[in-house]
Coordinates of C-alpha atoms in Angstrom, one line a residue:
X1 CA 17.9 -47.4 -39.1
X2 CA 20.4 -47.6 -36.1
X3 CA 22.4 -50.8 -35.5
X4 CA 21.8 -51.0 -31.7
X5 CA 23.8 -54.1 -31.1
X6 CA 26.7 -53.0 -33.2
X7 CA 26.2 -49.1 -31.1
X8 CA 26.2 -51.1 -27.9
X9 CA 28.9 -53.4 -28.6
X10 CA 31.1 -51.0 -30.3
X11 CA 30.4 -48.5 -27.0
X12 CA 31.9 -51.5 -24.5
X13 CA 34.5 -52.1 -26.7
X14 CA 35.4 -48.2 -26.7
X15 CA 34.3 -47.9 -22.9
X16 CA 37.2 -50.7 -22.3
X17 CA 39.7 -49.1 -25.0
X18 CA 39.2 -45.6 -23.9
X19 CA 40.1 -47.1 -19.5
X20 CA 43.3 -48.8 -20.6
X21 CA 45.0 -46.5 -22.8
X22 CA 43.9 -43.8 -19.8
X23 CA 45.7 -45.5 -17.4
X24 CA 48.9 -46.5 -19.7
X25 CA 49.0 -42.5 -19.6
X26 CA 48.7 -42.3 -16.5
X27 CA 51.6 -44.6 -15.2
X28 CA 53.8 -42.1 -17.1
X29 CA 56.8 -40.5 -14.6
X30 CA 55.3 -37.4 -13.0
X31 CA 51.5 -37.7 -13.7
X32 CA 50.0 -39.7 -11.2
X33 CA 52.3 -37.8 -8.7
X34 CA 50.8 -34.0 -10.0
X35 CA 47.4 -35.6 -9.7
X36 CA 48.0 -36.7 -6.2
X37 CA 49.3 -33.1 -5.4
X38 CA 46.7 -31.1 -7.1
X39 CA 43.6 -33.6 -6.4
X40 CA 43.9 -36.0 -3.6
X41 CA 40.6 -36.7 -3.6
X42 CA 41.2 -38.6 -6.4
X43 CA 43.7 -40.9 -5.2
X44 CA 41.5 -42.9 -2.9
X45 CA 39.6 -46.3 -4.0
X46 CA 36.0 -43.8 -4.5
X47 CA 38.2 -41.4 -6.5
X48 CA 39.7 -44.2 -8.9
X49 CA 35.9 -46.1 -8.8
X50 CA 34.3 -42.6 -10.1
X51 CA 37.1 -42.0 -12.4
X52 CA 36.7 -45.8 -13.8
X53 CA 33.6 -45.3 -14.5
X54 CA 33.5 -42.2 -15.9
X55 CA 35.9 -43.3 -18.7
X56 CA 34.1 -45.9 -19.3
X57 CA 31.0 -44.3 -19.9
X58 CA 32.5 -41.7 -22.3
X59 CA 33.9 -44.9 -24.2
X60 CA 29.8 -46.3 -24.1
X61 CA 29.0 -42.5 -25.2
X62 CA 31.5 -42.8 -28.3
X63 CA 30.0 -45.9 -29.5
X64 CA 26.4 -44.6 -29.1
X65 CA 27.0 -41.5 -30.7
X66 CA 29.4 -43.4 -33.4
X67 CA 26.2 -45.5 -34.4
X68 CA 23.7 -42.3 -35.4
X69 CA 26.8 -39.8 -36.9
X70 CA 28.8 -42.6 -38.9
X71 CA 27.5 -41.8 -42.2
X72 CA 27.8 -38.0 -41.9
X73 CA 31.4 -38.7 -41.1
X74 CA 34.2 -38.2 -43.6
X75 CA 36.7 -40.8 -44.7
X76 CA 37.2 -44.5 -45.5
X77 CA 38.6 -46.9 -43.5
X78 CA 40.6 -46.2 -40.5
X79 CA 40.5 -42.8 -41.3
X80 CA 36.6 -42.6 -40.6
X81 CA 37.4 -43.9 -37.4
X82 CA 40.4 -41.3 -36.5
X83 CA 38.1 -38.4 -37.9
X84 CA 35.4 -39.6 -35.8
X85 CA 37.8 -39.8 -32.5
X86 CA 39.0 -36.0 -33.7
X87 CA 35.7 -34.6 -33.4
X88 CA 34.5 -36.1 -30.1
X89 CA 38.2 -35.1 -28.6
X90 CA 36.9 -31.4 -30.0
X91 CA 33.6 -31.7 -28.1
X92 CA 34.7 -33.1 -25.2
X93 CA 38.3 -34.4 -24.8
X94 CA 40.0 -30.8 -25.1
X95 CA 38.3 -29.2 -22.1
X96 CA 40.2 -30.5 -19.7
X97 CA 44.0 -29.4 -21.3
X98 CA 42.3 -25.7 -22.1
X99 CA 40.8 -26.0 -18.0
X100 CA 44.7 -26.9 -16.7
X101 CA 46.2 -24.2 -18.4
X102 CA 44.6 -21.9 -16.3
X103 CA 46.9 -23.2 -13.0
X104 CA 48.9 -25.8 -14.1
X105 CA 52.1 -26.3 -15.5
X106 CA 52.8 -26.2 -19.2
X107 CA 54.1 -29.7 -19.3
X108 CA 50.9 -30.6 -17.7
X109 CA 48.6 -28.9 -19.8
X110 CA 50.6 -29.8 -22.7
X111 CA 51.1 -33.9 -21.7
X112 CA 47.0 -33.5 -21.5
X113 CA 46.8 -32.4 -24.5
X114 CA 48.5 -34.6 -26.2
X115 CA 47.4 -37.7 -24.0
X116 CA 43.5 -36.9 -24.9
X117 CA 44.1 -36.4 -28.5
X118 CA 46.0 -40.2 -28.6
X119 CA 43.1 -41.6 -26.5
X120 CA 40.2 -40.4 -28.6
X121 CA 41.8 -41.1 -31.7
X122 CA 42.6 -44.8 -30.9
X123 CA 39.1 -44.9 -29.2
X124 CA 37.3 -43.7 -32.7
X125 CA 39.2 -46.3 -34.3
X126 CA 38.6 -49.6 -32.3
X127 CA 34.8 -48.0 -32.3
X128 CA 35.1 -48.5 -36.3
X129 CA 36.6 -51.5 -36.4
X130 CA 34.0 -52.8 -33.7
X131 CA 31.1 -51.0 -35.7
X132 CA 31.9 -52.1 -39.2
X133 CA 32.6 -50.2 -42.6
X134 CA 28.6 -49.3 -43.0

């Protein structure tokens, strides 16, 4: 049966994980300045509230869907978690870099890219290490 404490814990945990390496990437030179260009929307205290929260949640999400898939998911260790941040950067982290290519600038798309797959994979792991081994 499903560990809810571990699944809820584990999804804080993630949800917290999952806001500050987002925002390590996005003190990086350029990016916070293309965002202000492209969405400006974004840069007020509503903007950064709903975009708080919304990483947060998908960090909560991770751990909740971490907690009924963890036994389907291949490798030990670690590498359980890294595989398990892989596949939920698949399913949801790699729309956004596939979305910017369509207007933005390679670097951009490409930083995105890169950015998402780094914050997923770290996510997946912290979730496994919250979660436990079984």
């Amino acid at each position: 049966m499903y560990k809810w404490g571990k699944g809820i814990g584990a999804g804080i945990i993630g949800g917290i994980v999952f806001l500050v390496v987002s925002w390590v990437f996005s003190f990086l030179p350029g990016v916070s300045d293309w965002y202000a260009q492209w969405f400006p929307m974004m840069m007020n205290i509503s903007g950064m509230i709903s975009m708080t929260i919304s990483g947060f949640i998908m960090g909560l999400m991770m751990g909740f869907v971490y907690m009924v898939v963890n036994k389907g998911i291949p490798g030990k260790g670690w590498v359980k978690g890294f595989n398990f941040g892989f596949y939920a950067w698949l399913l949801g982290g790699l729309m956004w870099p596939v979305m910017l290519m369509g207007f933005a600038a390679a670097w951009m798309w490409i930083q995105e890219l890169i950015f998402g797959f780094v914050t997923f994979a770290i996510t997946g792991i912290v979730i496994f290490a919250v979660y436990g081994k079984k």
